[in-house]
GROMACS .gro file of C-alpha atoms in nm:
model
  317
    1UNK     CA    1   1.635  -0.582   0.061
    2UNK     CA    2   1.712  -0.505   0.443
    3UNK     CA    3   2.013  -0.229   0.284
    4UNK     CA    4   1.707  -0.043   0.099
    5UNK     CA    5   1.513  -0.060   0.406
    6UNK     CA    6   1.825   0.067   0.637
    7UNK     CA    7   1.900   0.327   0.427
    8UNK     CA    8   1.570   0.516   0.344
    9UNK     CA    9   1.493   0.486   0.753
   10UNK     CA   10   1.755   0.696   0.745
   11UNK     CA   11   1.704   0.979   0.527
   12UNK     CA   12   1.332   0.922   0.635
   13UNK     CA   13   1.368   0.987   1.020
   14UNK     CA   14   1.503   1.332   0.942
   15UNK     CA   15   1.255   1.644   1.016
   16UNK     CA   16   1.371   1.797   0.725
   17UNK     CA   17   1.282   1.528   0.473
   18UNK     CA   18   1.102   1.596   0.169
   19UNK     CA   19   0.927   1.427  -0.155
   20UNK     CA   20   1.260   1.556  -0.331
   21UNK     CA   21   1.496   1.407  -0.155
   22UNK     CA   22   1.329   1.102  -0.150
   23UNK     CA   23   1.347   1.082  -0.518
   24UNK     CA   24   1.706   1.232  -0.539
   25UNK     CA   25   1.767   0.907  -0.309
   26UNK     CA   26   1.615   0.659  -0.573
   27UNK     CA   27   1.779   0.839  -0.842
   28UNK     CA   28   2.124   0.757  -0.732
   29UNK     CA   29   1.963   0.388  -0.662
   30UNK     CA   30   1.873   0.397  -1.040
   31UNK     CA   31   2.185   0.486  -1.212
   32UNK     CA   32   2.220   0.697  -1.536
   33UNK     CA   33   1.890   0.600  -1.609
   34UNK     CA   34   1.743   0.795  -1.324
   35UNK     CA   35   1.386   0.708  -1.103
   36UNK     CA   36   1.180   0.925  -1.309
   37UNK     CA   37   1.021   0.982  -0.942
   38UNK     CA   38   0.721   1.240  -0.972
   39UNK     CA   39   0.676   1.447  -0.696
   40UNK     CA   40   0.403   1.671  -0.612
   41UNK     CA   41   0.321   1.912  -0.333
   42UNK     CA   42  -0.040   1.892  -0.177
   43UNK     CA   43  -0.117   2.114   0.101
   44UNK     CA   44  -0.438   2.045   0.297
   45UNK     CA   45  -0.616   2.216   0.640
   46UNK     CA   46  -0.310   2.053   0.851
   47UNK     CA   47  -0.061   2.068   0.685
   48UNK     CA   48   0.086   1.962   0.379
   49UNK     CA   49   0.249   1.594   0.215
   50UNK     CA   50   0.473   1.549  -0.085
   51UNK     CA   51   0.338   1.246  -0.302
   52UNK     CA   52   0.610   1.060  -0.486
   53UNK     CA   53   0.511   0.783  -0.798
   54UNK     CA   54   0.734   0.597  -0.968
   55UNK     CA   55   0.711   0.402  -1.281
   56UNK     CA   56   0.933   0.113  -1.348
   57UNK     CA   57   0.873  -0.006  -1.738
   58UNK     CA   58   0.920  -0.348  -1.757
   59UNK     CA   59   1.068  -0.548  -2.096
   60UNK     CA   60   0.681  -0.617  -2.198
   61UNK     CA   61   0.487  -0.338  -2.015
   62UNK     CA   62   0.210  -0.106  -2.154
   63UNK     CA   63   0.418   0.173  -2.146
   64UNK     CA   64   0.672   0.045  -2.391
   65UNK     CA   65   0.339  -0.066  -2.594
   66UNK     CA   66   0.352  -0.451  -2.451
   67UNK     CA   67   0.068  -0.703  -2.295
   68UNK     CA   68   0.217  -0.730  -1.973
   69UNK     CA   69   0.016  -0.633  -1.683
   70UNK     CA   70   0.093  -0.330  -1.454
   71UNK     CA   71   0.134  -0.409  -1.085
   72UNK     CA   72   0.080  -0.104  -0.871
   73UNK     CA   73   0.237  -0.107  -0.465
   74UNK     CA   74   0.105   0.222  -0.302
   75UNK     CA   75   0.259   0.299   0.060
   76UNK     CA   76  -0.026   0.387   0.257
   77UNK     CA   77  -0.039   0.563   0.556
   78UNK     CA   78  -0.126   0.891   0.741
   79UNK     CA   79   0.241   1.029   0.811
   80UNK     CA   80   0.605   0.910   0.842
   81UNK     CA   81   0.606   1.147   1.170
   82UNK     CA   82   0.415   1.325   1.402
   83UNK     CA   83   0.648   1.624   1.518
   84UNK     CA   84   0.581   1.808   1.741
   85UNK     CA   85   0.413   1.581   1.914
   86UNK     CA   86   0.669   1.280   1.898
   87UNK     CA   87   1.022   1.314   1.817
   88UNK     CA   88   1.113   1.032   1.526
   89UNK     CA   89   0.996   0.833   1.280
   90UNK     CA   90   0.641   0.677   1.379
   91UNK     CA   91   0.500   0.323   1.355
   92UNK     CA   92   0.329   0.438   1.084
   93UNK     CA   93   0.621   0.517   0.837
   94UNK     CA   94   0.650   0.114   0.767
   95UNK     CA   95   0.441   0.155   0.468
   96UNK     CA   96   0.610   0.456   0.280
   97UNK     CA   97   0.970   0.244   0.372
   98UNK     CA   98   0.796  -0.063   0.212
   99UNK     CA   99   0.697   0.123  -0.087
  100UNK     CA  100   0.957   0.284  -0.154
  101UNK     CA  101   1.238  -0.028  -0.072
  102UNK     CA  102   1.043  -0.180  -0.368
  103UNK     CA  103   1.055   0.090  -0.600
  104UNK     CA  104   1.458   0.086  -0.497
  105UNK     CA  105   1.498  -0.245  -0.548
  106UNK     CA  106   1.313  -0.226  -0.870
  107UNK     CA  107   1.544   0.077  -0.988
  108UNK     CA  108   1.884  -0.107  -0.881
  109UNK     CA  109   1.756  -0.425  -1.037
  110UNK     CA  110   1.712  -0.269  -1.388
  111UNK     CA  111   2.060  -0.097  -1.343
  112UNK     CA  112   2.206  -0.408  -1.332
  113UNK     CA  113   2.010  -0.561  -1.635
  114UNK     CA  114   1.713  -0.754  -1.467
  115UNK     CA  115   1.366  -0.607  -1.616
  116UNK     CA  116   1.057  -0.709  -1.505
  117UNK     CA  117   0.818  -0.836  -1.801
  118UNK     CA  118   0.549  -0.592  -1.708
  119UNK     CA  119   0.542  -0.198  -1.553
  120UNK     CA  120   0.537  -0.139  -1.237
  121UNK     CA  121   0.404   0.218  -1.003
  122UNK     CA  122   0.503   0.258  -0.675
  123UNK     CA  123   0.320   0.559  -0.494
  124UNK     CA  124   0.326   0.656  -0.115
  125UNK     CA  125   0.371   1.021   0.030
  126UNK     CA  126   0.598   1.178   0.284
  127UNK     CA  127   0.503   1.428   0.547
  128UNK     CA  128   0.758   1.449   0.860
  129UNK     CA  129   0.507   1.606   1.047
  130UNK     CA  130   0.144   1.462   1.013
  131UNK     CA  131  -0.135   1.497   1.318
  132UNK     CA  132  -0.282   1.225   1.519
  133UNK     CA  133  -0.624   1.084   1.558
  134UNK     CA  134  -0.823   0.917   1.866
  135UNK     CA  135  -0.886   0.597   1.744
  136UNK     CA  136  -1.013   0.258   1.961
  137UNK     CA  137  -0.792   0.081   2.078
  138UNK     CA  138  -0.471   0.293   2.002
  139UNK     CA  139  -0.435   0.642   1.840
  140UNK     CA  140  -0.421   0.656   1.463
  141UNK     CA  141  -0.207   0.888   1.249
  142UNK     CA  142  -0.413   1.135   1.116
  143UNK     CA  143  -0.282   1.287   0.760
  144UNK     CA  144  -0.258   1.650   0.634
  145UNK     CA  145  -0.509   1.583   0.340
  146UNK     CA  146  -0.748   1.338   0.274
  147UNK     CA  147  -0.861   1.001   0.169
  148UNK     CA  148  -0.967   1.129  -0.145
  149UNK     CA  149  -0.642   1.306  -0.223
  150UNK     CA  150  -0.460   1.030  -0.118
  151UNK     CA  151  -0.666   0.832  -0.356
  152UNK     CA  152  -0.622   1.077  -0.632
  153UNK     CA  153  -0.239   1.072  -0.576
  154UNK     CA  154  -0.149   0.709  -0.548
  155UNK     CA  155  -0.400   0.507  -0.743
  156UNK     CA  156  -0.365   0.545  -1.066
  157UNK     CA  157  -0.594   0.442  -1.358
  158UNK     CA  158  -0.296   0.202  -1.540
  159UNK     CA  159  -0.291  -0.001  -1.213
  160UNK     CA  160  -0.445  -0.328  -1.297
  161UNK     CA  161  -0.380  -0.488  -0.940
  162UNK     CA  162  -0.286  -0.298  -0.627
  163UNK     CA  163  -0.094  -0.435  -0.353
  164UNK     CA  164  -0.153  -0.188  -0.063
  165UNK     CA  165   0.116  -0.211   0.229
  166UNK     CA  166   0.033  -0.061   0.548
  167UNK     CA  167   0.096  -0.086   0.947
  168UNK     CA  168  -0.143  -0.283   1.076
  169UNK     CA  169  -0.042  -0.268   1.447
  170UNK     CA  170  -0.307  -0.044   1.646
  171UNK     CA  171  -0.606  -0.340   1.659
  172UNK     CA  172  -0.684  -0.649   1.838
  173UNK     CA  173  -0.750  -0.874   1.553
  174UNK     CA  174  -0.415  -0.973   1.405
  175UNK     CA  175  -0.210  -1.117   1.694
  176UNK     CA  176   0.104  -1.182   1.502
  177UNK     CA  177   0.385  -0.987   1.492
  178UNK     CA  178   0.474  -1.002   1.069
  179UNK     CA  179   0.303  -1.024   0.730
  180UNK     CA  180  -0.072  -1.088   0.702
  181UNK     CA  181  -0.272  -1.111   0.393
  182UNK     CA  182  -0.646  -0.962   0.322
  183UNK     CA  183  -0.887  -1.103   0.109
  184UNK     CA  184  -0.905  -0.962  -0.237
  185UNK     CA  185  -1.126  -0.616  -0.261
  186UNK     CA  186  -1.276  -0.575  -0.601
  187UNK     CA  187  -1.570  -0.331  -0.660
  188UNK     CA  188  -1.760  -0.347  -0.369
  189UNK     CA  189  -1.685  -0.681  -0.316
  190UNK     CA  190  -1.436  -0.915  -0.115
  191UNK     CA  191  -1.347  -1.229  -0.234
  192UNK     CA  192  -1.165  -1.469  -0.119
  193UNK     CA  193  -0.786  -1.496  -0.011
  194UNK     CA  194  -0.585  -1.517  -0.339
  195UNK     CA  195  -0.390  -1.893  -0.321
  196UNK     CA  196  -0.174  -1.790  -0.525
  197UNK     CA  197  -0.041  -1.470  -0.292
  198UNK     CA  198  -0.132  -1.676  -0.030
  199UNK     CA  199   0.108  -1.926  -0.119
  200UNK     CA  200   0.394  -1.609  -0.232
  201UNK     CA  201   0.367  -1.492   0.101
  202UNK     CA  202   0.431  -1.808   0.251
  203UNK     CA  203   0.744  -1.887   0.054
  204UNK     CA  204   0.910  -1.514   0.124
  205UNK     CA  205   0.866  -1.533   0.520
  206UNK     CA  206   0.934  -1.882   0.536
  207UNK     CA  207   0.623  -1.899   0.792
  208UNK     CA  208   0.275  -2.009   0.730
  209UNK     CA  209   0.023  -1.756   0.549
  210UNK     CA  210  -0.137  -1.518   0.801
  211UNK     CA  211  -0.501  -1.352   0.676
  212UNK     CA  212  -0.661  -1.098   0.888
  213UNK     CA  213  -1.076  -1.016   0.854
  214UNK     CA  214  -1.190  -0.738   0.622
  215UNK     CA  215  -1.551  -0.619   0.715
  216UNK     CA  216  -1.772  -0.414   0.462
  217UNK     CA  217  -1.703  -0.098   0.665
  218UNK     CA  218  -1.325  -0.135   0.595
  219UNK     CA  219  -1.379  -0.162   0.225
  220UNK     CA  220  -1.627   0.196   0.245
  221UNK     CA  221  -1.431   0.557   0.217
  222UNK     CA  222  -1.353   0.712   0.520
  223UNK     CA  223  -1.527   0.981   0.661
  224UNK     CA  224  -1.866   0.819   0.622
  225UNK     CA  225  -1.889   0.783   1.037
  226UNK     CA  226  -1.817   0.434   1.081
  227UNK     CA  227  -1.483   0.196   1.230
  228UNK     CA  228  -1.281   0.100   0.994
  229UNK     CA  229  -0.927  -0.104   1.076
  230UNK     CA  230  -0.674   0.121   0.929
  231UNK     CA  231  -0.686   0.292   0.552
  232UNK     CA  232  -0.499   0.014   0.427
  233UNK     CA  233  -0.807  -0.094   0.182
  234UNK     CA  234  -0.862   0.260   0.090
  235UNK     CA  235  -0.743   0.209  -0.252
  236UNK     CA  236  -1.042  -0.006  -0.293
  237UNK     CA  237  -1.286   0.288  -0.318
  238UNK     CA  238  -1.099   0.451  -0.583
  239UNK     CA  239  -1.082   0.196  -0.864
  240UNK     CA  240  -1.234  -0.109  -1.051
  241UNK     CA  241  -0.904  -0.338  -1.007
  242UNK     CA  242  -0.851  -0.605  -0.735
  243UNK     CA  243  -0.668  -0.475  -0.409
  244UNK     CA  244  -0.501  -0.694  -0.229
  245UNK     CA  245  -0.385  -0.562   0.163
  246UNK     CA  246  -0.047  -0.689   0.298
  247UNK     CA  247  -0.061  -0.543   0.642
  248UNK     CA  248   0.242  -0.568   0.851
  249UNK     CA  249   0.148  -0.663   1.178
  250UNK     CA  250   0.235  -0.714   1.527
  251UNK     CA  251   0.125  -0.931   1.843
  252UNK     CA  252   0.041  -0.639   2.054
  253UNK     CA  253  -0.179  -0.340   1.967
  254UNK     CA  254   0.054  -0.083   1.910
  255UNK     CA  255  -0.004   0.295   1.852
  256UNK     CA  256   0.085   0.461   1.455
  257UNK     CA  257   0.222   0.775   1.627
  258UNK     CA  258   0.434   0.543   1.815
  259UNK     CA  259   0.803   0.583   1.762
  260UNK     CA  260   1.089   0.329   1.802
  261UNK     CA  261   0.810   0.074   1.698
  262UNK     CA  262   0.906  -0.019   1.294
  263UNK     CA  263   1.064  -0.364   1.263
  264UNK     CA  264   1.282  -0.300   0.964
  265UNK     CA  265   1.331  -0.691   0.879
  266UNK     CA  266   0.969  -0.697   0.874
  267UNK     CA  267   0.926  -0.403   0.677
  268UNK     CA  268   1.222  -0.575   0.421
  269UNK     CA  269   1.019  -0.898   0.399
  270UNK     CA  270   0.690  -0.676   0.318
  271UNK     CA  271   0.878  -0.499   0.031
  272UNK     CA  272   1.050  -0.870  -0.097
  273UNK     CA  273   0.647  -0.959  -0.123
  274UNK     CA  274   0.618  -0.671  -0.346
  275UNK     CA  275   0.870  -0.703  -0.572
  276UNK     CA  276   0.822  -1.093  -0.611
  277UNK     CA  277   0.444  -1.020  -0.642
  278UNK     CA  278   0.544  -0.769  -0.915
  279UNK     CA  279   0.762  -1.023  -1.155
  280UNK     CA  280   0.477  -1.327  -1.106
  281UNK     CA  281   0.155  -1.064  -1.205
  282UNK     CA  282   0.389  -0.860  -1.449
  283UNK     CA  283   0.495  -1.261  -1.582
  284UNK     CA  284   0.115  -1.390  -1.588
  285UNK     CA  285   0.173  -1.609  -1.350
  286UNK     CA  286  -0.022  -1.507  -1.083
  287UNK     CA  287  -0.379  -1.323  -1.020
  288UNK     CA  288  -0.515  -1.147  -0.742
  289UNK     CA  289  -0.901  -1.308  -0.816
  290UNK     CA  290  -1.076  -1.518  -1.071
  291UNK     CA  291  -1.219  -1.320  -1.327
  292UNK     CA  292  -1.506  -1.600  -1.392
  293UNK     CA  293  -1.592  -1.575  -1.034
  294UNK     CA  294  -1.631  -1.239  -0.988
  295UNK     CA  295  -1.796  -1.190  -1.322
  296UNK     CA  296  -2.071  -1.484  -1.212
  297UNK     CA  297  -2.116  -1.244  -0.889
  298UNK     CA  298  -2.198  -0.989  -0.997
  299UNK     CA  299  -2.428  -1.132  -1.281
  300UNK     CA  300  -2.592  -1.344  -0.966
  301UNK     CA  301  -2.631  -1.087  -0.726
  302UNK     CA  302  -2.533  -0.758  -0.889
  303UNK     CA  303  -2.319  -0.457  -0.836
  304UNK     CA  304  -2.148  -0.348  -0.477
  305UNK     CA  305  -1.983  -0.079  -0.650
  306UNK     CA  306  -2.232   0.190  -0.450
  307UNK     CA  307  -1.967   0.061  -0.114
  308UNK     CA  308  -1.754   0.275  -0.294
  309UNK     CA  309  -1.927   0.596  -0.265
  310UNK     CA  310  -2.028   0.754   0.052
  311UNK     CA  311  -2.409   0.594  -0.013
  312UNK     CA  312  -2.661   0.750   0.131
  313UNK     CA  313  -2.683   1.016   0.372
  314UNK     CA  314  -2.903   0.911   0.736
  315UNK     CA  315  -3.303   1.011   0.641
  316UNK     CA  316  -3.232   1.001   0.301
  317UNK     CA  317  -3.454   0.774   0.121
   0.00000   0.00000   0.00000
């Protein structure tokens, strides 16, 4: 996994770099076959971002017409640079690179003959030269568009599980330099830590599982006025599946817009999560929450699902 990782922080930290070379890169991964990458152009107020998706079918996936579930990875983050302001590829990149060392992976692994059981969509988007945020403790990555488009871009309604993979660095809550896990985001909700990833994770860093707190203002959209960690459990706000955060970490708070800060065996062991995550949910083997719990839940204590809409505004009634 490390050679995908080495080679798209390559064409990555490049000021020039574009969705379509990014999926000209996974198309020579792929083979004959091609990526099928998607890439579209989204400009905003600052700027503008390429979005790239790919879909891997797997041997028993929906899009071949099969029962097997559909595992989507979305790289999130606000920018893979920050130019002008910093020359190079930021701290923030780590989660596009993950994403997109998956999708890789995935793409040379069906070359060679190894299909996953069910589909999988990768999503993340590229912009060389996003703006920064204040943010408490460190500064944040801003992005050129929004949470929304983001949203609208990377989640995707055939998702039936979402592993989002972010940088996790600019806090003072996860003191471990790494993988850590979040508890599983569903609706409104968050459950508990899946075992099962829990236990994935464990086995593909060779260290115990790390967890990190998720607080109901981390599950809310942004722009509603208040903290949140990172956008890491963004994703949560846009759809009805479980979303599972794998944030990669480190033991001092470090900024986004920080260059010479990505840890690319990290980054390799975050996108070796994915792709093992991808053949045990695609395989039925593993599940992000239990179904019966979440349904009792809700029938207890009712819907959250207004946590993922901006609520009300202050003096409204």
């Amino acid at each position: 996994m490390l050679k995908y990782v080495l080679d798209l922080v390559d064409l990555l930290d490049d000021p020039g770099v574009d969705g379509k070379r990014v999926a000209a890169h996974l198309d020579s991964v792929a083979g004959p076959e091609g990526s099928g990458a998607e890439v579209t152009t989204v400009t905003g107020e600052r700027g503008s971002t390429d979005f790239v998706l790919v879909r891997v079918p797997g041997r028993n996936g929906r899009i071949r017409g099969g029962s097997a579930r559909t595992l989507g990875v979305v790289g999130r983050l606000g920018g893979i640079g920050a130019r002008p302001e910093m020359t190079g590829l930021v701290s923030d990149a780590d989660g596009a690179i993950a994403a997109l060392a998956t999708a890789a992976k995935l793409l040379d692994m069906r070359r060679r003959g190894d299909v996953l059981d069910g589909d999988v969509v990768v999503a993340t988007h590229i912009c060389p030269d996003a703006p920064t945020a204040p943010h408490d403790p460190v500064p944040f990555m801003d992005s050129p568009v929004d949470i929304a488009t983001m949203n609208r871009h990377e989640v995707t309604g055939e998702m039936e599980a979402v592993l989002s993979v972010d940088t996790t660095k600019g806090n003072r809550i996860i003191n471990h330099k790494g993988l850590a896990l979040s508890p599983t985001v569903k609706a409104g909700w968050v459950l508990k830590v899946s075992e099962q990833l829990g236990e994935l994770l464990a086995v593909v860093t060779g260290e115990p599982l790390v967890t990190y707190p998720v607080t109901t203002q981390d599950i809310t959209p942004y722009g509603n006025g208040v903290h949140h960690i990172n956008s890491i459990l963004q994703p949560a706000t846009a759809t009805a599946a479980p979303v599972v955060g794998l944030a990669i970490t480190s033991a001092a708070a470090v900024p986004g817009c920080q260059t010479g800060a990505s840890h690319e065996t990290d980054i390799a062991a975050a996108a070796r999560f994915a792709v093992e995550t991808a053949k045990a949910y695609g395989g039925g083997r593993l599940d992000f929450h239990d179904d019966q719990e979440f349904d009792a839940l809700v029938s207890r204590y009712g819907s959250l699902t207004h946590l993922q809409t901006f609520g009300r505004e202050p003096g409204e009634s």
